[in-house]
Coordinates of C-alpha atoms and ligand atoms in Angstrom, one line a residue:
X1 CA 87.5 97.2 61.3
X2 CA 83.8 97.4 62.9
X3 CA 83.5 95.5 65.4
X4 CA 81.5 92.7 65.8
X5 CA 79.3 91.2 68.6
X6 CA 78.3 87.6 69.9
X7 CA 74.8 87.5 68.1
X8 CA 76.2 88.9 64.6
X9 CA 79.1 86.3 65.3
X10 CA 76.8 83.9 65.6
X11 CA 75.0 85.0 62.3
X12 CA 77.8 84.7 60.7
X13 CA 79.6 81.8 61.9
X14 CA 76.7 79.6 62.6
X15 CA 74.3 80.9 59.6
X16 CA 70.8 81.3 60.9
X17 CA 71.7 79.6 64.5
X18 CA 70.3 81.4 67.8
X19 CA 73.0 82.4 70.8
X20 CA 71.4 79.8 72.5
X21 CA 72.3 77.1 70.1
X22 CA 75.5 78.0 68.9
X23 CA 77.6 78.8 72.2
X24 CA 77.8 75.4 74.6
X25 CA 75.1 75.6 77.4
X26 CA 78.3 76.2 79.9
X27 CA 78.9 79.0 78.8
X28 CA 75.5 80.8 79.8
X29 CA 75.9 79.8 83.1
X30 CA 79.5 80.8 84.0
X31 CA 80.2 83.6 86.2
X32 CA 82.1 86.4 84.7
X33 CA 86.0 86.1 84.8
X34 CA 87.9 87.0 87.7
X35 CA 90.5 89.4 86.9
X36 CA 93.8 87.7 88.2
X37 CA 94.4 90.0 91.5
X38 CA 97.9 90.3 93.3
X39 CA 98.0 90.8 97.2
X40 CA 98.0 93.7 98.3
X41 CA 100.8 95.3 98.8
X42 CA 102.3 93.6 96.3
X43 CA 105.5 95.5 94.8
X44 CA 105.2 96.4 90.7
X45 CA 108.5 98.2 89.9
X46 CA 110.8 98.3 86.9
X47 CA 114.8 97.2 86.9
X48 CA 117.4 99.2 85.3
X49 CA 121.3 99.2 85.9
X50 CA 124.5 101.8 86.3
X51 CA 126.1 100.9 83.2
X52 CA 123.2 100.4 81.0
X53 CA 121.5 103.7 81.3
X54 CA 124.1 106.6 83.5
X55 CA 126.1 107.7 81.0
X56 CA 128.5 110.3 82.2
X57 CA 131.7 107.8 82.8
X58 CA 133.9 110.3 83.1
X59 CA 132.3 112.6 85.5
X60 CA 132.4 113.6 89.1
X61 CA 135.4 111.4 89.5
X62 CA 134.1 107.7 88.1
X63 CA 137.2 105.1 88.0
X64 CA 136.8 103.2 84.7
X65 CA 135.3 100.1 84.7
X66 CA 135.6 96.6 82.6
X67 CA 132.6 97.6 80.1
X68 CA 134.7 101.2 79.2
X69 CA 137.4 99.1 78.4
X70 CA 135.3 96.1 76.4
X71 CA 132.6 98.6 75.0
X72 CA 136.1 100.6 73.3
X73 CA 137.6 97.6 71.9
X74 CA 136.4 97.3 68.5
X75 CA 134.7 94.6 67.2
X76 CA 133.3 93.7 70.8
X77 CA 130.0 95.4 70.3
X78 CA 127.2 95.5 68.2
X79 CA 127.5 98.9 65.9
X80 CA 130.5 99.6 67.9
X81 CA 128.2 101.1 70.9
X82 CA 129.3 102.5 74.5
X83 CA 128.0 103.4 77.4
X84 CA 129.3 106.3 77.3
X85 CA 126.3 108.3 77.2
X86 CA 123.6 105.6 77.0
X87 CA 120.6 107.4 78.4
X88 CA 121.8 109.9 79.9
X89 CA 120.4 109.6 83.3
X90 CA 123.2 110.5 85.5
X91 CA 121.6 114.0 84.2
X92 CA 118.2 113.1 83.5
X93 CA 117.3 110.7 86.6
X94 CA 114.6 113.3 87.5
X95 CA 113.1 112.6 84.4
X96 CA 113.3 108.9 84.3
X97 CA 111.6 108.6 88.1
X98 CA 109.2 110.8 86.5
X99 CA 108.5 108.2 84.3
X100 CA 108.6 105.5 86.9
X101 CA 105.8 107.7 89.0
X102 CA 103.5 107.8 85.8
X103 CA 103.4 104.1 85.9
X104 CA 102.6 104.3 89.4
X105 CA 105.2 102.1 90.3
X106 CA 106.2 101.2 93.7
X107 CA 109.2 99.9 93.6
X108 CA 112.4 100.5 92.0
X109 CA 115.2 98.6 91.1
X110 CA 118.6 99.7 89.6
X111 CA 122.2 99.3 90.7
X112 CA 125.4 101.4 92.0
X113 CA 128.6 101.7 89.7
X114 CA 131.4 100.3 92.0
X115 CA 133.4 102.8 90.2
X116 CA 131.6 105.9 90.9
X117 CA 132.2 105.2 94.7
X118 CA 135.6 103.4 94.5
X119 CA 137.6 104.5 91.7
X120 CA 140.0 102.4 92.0
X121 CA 137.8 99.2 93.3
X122 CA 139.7 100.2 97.0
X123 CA 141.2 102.4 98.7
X124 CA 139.7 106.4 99.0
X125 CA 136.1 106.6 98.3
X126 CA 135.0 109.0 96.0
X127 CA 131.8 111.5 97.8
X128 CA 131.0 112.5 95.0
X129 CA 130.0 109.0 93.4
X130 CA 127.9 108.2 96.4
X131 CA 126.3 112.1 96.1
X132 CA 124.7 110.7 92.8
X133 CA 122.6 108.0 94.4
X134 CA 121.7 110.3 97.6
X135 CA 120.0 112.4 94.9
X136 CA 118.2 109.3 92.7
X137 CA 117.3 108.2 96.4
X138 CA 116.2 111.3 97.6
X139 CA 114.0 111.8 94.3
X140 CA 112.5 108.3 93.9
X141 CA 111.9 108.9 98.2
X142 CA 109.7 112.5 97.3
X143 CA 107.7 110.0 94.5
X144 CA 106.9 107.4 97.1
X145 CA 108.6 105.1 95.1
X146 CA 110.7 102.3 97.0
X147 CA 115.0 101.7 96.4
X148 CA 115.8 98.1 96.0
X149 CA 119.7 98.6 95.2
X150 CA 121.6 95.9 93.4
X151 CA 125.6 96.6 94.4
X152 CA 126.6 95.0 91.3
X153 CA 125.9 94.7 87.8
X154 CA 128.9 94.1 85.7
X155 CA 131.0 97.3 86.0
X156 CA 133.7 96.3 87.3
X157 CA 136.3 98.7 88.5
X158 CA 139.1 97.9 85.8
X159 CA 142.1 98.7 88.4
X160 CA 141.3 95.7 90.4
X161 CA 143.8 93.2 89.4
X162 CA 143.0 90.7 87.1
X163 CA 139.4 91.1 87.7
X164 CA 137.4 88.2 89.2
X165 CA 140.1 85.8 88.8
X166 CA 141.7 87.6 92.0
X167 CA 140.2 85.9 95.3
X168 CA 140.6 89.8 96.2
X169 CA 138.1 91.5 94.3
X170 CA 135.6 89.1 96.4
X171 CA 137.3 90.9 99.9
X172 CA 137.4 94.3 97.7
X173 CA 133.7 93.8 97.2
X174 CA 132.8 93.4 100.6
X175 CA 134.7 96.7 101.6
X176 CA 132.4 98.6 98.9
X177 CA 129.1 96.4 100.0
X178 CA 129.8 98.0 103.3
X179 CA 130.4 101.2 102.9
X180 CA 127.6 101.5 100.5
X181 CA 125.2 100.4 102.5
X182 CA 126.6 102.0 105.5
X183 CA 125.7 105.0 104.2
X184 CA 122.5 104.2 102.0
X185 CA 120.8 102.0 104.5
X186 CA 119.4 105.2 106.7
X187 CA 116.9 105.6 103.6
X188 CA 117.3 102.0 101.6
X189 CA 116.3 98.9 103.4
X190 CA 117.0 96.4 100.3
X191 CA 119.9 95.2 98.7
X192 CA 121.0 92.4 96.6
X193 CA 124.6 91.8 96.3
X194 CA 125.6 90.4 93.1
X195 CA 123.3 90.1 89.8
X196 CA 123.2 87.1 87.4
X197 CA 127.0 85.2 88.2
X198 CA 126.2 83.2 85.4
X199 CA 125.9 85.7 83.2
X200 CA 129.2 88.0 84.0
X201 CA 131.3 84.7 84.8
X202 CA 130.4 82.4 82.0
X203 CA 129.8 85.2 79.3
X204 CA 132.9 87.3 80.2
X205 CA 135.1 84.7 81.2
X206 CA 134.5 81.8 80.0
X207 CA 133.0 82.5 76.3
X208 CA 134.5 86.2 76.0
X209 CA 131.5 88.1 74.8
X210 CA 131.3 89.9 77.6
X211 CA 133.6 92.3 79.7
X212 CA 136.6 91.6 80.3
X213 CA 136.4 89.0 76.7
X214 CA 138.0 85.6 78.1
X215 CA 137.6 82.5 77.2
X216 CA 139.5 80.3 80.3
X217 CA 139.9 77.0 81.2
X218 CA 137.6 75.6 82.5
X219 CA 139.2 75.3 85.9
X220 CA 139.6 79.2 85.9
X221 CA 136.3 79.3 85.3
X222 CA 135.1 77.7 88.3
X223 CA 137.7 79.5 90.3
X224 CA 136.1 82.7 89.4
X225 CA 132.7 81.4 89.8
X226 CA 133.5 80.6 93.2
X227 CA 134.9 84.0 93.9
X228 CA 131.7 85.8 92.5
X229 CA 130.1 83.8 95.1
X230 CA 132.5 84.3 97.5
X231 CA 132.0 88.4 96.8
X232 CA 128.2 87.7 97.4
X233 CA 129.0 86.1 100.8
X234 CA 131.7 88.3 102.5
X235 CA 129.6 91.1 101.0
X236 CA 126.3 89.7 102.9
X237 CA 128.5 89.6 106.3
X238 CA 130.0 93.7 105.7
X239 CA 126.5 94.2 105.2
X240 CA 125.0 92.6 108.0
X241 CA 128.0 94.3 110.3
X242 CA 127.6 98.3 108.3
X243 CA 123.8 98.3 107.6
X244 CA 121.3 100.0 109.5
X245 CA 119.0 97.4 111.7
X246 CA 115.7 96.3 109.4
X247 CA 118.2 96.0 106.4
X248 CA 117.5 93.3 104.0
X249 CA 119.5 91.7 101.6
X250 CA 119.5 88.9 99.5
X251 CA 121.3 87.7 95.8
X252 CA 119.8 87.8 92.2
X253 CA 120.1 84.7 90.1
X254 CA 119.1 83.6 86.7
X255 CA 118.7 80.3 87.4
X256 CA 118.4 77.3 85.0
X257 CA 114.4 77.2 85.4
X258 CA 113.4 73.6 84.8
X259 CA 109.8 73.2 83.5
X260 CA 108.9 70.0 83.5
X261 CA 108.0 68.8 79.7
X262 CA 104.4 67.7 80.9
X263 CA 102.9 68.3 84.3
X264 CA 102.5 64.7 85.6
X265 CA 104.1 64.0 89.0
X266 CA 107.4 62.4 87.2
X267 CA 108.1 65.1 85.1
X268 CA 107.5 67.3 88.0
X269 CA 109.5 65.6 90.4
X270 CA 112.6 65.5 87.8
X271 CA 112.4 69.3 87.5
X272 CA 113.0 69.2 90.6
X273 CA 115.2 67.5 91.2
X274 CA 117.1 69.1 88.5
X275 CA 116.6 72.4 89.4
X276 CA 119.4 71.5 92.6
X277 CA 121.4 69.3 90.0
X278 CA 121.8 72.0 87.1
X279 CA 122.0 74.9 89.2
X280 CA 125.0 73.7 91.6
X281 CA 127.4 76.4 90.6
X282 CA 125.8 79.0 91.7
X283 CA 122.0 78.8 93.2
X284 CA 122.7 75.3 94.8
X285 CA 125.5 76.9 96.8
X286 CA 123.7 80.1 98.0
X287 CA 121.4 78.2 99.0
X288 CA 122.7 75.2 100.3
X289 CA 125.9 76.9 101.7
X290 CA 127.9 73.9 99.9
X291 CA 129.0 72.8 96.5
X292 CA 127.2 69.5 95.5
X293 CA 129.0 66.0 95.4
X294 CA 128.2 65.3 92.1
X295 CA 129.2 68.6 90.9
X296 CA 132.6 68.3 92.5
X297 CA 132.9 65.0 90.6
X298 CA 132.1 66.0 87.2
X299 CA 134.6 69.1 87.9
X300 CA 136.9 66.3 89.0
X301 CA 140.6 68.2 88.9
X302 CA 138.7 71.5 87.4
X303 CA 136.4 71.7 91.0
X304 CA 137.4 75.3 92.7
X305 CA 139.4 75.8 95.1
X306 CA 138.1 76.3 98.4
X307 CA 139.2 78.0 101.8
X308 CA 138.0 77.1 105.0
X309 CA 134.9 79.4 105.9
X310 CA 134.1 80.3 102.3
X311 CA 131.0 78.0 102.1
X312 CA 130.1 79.1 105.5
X313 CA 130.2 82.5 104.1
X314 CA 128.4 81.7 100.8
X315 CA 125.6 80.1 102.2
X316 CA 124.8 82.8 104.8
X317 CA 120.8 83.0 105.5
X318 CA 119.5 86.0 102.9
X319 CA 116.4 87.4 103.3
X320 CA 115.1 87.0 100.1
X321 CA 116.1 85.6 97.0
X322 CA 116.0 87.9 93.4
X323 CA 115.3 85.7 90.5
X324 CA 115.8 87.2 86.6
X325 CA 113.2 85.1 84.7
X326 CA 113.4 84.5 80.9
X327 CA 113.6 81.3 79.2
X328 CA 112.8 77.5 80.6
X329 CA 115.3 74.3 80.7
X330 CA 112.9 71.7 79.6
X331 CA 113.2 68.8 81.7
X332 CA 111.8 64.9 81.5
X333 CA 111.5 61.9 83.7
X334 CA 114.1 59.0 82.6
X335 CA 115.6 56.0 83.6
X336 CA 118.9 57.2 84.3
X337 CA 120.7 57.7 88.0
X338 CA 120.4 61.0 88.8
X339 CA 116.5 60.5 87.5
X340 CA 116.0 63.8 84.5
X341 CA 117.0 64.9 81.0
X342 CA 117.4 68.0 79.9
X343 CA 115.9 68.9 76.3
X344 CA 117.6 70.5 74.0
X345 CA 116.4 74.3 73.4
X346 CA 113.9 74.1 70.8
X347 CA 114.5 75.9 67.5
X348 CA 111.5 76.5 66.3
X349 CA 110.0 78.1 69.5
X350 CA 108.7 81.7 69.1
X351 CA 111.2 84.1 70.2
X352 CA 111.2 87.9 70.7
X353 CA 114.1 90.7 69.2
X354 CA 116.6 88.9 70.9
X355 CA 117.7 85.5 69.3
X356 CA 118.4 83.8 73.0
X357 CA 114.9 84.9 74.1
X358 CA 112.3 82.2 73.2
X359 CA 108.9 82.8 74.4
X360 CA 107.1 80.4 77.1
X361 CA 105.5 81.9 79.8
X362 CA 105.2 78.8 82.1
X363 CA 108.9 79.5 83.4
X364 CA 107.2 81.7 85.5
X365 CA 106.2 79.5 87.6
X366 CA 108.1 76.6 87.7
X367 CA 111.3 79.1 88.6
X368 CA 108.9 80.5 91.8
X369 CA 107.7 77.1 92.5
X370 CA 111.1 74.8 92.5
X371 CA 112.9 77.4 94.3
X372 CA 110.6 77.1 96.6
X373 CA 109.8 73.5 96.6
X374 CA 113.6 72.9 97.1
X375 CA 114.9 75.6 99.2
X376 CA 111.4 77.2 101.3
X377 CA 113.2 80.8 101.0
X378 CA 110.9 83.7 102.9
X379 CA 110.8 85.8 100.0
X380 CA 111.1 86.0 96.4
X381 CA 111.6 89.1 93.9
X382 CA 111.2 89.1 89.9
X383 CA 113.8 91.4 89.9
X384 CA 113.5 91.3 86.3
X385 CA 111.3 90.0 83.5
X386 CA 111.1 91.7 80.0
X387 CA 111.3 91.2 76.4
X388 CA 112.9 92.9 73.4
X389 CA 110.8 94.0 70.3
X390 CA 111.3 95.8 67.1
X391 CA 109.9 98.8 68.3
X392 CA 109.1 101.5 65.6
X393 CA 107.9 105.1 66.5
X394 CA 105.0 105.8 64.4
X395 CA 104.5 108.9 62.1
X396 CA 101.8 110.0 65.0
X397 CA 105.0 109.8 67.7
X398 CA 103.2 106.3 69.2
X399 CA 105.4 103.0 69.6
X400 CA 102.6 100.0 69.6
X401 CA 104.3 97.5 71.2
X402 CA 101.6 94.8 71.1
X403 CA 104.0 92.0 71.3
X404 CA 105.6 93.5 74.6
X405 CA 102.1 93.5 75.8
X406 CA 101.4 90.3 74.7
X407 CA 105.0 89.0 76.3
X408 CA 104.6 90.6 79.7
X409 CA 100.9 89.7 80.3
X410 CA 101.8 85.6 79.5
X411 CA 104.6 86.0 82.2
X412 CA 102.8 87.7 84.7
X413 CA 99.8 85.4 84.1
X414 CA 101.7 82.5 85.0
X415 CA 103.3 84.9 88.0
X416 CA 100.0 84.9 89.2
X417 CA 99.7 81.2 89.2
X418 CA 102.3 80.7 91.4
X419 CA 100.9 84.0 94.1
X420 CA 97.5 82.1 93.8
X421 CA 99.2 78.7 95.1
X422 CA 100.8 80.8 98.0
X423 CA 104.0 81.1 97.2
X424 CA 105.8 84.2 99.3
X425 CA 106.3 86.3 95.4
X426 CA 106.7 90.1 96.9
X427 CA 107.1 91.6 93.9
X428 CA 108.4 91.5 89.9
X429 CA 110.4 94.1 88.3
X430 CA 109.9 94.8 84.7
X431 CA 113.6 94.6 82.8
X432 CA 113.4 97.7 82.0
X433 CA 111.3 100.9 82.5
X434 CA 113.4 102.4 79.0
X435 CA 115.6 101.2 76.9
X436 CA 119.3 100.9 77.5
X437 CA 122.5 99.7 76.4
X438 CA 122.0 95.6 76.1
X439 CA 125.6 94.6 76.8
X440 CA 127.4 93.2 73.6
X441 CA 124.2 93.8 71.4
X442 CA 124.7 97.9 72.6
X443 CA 121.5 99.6 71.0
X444 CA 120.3 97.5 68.8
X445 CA 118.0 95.6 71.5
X446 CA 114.9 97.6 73.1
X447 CA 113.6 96.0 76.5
X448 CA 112.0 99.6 77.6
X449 CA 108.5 100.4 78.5
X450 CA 109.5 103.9 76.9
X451 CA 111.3 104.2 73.9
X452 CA 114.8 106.1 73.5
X453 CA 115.6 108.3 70.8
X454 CA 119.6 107.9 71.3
X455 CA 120.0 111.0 69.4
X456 CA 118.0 113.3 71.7
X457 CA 117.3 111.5 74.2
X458 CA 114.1 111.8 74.6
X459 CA 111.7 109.7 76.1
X460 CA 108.3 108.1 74.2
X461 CA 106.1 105.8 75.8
X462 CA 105.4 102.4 74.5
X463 CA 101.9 101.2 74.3
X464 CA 103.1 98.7 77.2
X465 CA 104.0 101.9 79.3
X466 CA 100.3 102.3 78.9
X467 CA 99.2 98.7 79.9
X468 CA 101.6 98.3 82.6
X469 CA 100.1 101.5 84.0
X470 CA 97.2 100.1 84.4
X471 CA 97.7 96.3 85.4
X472 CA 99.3 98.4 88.6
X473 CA 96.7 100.2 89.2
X474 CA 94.5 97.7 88.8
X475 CA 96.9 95.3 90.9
X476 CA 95.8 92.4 88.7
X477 CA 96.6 91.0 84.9
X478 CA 95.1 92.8 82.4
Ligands
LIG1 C1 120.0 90.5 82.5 C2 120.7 91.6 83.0 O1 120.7 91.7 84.4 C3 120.4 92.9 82.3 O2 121.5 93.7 82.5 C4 120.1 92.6 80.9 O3 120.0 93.8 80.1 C5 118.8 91.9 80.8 N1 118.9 90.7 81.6 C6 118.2 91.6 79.4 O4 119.1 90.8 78.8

């Protein structure tokens, strides 16, 4: 299509009307938009994890871990799909930072497979696990590129007894959190212990659609909810005692990120209030170092059981907080005690590939801004923020992902907001630099800024490769 410019617009739209006339007089006289521009230093990376893109489960000595187990039970898994090979990048890591250096990231962010170092969750290490990350480190290291290392990402080790409903995989956590970072934190200075409870608690052992597939009572389920946060707090104290000095480390939550419904000061002031209230299984007590009264009530007989020092533990200070930021819990001013609603999840609301991912950029900020209204932490990461898309290679080789493009600049528009207002946002990850194995939905959802063809493995990049490429160059929304 030619393109057209103001004055033929004009013509057209406005018949024999003048520029003058037909665009409002403000508009002559207002300065020329100010690209949205980060701090500097501000840290654009991309997220990835062990499971989701290594492959190779069976080399170099790698224990088995829940998702073998899940992934191979049929039925569980979109297409009946593995990790088995994903993407490869035990073998093609070279490739992949590649990739990560053409963006011109400088950060990365991806995870270590318990069961690469620990085979059997405890007990004797396995060098040649730990070898595999000296060599993504080293590589990433040579392309300038940062390490933010996430200890754990759902593969659990499947020889720990009965999983996370054992108090012990918490204290068998902390012995791997240690050692790790013992021997990373020469070259890595920032970890994050645990990634999304909610998701690997509620999904895999409370609704069974993820590894290991329970559905538990509800007082189970907040037993192992406490234990995942009892693995993030004994892991924070091996790390603090193992890791180098000028280590940082801090947790990764997908919070319930209440937007308030309209931005008036009651609807504001009920999100966050909420934001304490609906979060009080997991962010509340990281933060707070305590599970809420009200919670405990509602839990009633079903509450978790707790031993002394475990909330001490929990609620240890972190250095910053990681934050995985997708959809928004719509919240409103009422009349009622505790002073909010929630809204139901609209069904109409435009959503991407996924079915659970509805598009509204605003959670952006409201998740940077209520955290940090409520809690003041020194630090936040967007350790991830990404969308899956229909993407289609083209008969010219191209994947032009304008709806990715479309997704990611909304979000980090409203990122921006929240930097402008001063809040301490250090960096956003993009979920993911290629695609990967999506859990339950295996292949069939594409998050990647380059494109995988599963059956050779080669790399394409996506139009949003292209565009992400340059917002970090430009260190500003473009
Ligand atoms: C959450 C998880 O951390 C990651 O593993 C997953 O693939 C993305 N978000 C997208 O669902």
């Amino acid at each position: 299509m030619a393109r057209i410019n103001r004055r033929q617009f004009c013509k057209i739209g406005a018949g024999s009307a003048t520029i003058a006339t037909c665009l409002p007089k403000f508009a002559l006289s207002q300065p020329r938009a100010v690209p949205r521009q980060f701090p500097k230093g501000f840290v654009w990376g991309c997220s990835t994890a062990s499971y989701q893109i290594e492959g190779a489960v069976k080399e170099d000595g790698r224990g088995p871990s829940i998702w073998d187990t899940f992934s191979h039970t049929p039925g569980k898994i979109v297409n009946g799909d593995t990790g088995d090979v994903a993407d490869d990048s035990y073998h093609l890591y070279k490739e992949d930072i590649r990739l990560l250096r053409e963006l011109g990231v400088n950060g990365y962010h991806f995870s270590v497979a318990w069961p690469r170092v620990f085979p059997n969750g405890t007990g004797q290490p396995n060098p040649k696990g730990l070898d595999y990350y000296h060599r993504v480190i080293d590589e990433l290291l040579a392309n300038r590129i940062t390490p933010y290392i996430d200890l754990y990402v759902w593969d659990l080790p499947q020889a720990l007894p009965n999983g996370w409903q054992s108090r012990d995989t918490a204290k068998a956590f902390a012995d791997y959190a240690g050692y790790v970072t013992g021997r990373l934190s020469d070259r890595v200075k920032h970890f994050f212990t645990v990634n999304e409870c909610t998701s690997f608690v509620d999904i895999g052992y409370r609704e069974g659609r993820h590894a290991p597939g329970l559905k538990l009572p509800d007082r189970q389920v907040n037993q192992v909810r406490h234990h995942a946060l009892l693995a993030h707090g004994l892991g924070l104290q091996a790390i603090r005692a193992n890791a180098s000095s000028g280590t940082k480390v801090g947790f990764i939550d997908m919070p319930q990120a209440c937007v308030p419904v309209i931005e008036t000061k009651e609807h504001i002031e009920a999100a966050r209030r909420a934001t304490r209230e609906e979060n009080a299984p997991f962010l509340t007590a990281f933060m707070e170092g305590k599970y809420l009264d009200s919670y405990l009530e509602r839990e009633g007989p079903n509450a978790p059981r707790v031993e002394p020092g475990d909330l001490d533990a929990i609620g240890s200070p972190v250095d910053f907080v990681g934050l995985n930021v997708y959809v928004p819990t719509y919240v409103r001013a009422d009349g009622s005690p505790r002073g909010y609603a929630v809204e139901p999840w609209p069904t109409s609301a435009p959503r991407m590939e996924s079915d659970w991912l509805f598009f509204d950029p605003s959670v952006m900020y409201w998740a940077v801004r209520n955290v940090c209204d409520v809690w003041k932490p020194s630090a936040i990461y967007i350790t991830e923020n990404g969308c899956s898309s229909a993407d289609v290679v083209t008969a010219e080789g191209r994947v032009e992902d304008t709806d990715r493009v479309m997704f990611l600049r909304s979000y980090i528009t409203h990122l921006h907001r929240a930097v402008a207002e001063g809040y301490p946002v250090k960096g956003m990850f993009v979920w993911s630099v290629i695609d990967n194995f999506e859990w339950d939905r295996g292949f069939s959802e594409r998050f990647g800024l380059y494109y995988i063809d599963y059956k050779t493995q080669k790399r394409i990049p996506k139009l949003s490769a292209e565009w992400y490429g340059e917002v970090i160059a430009a260190n500003a929304v473009l």
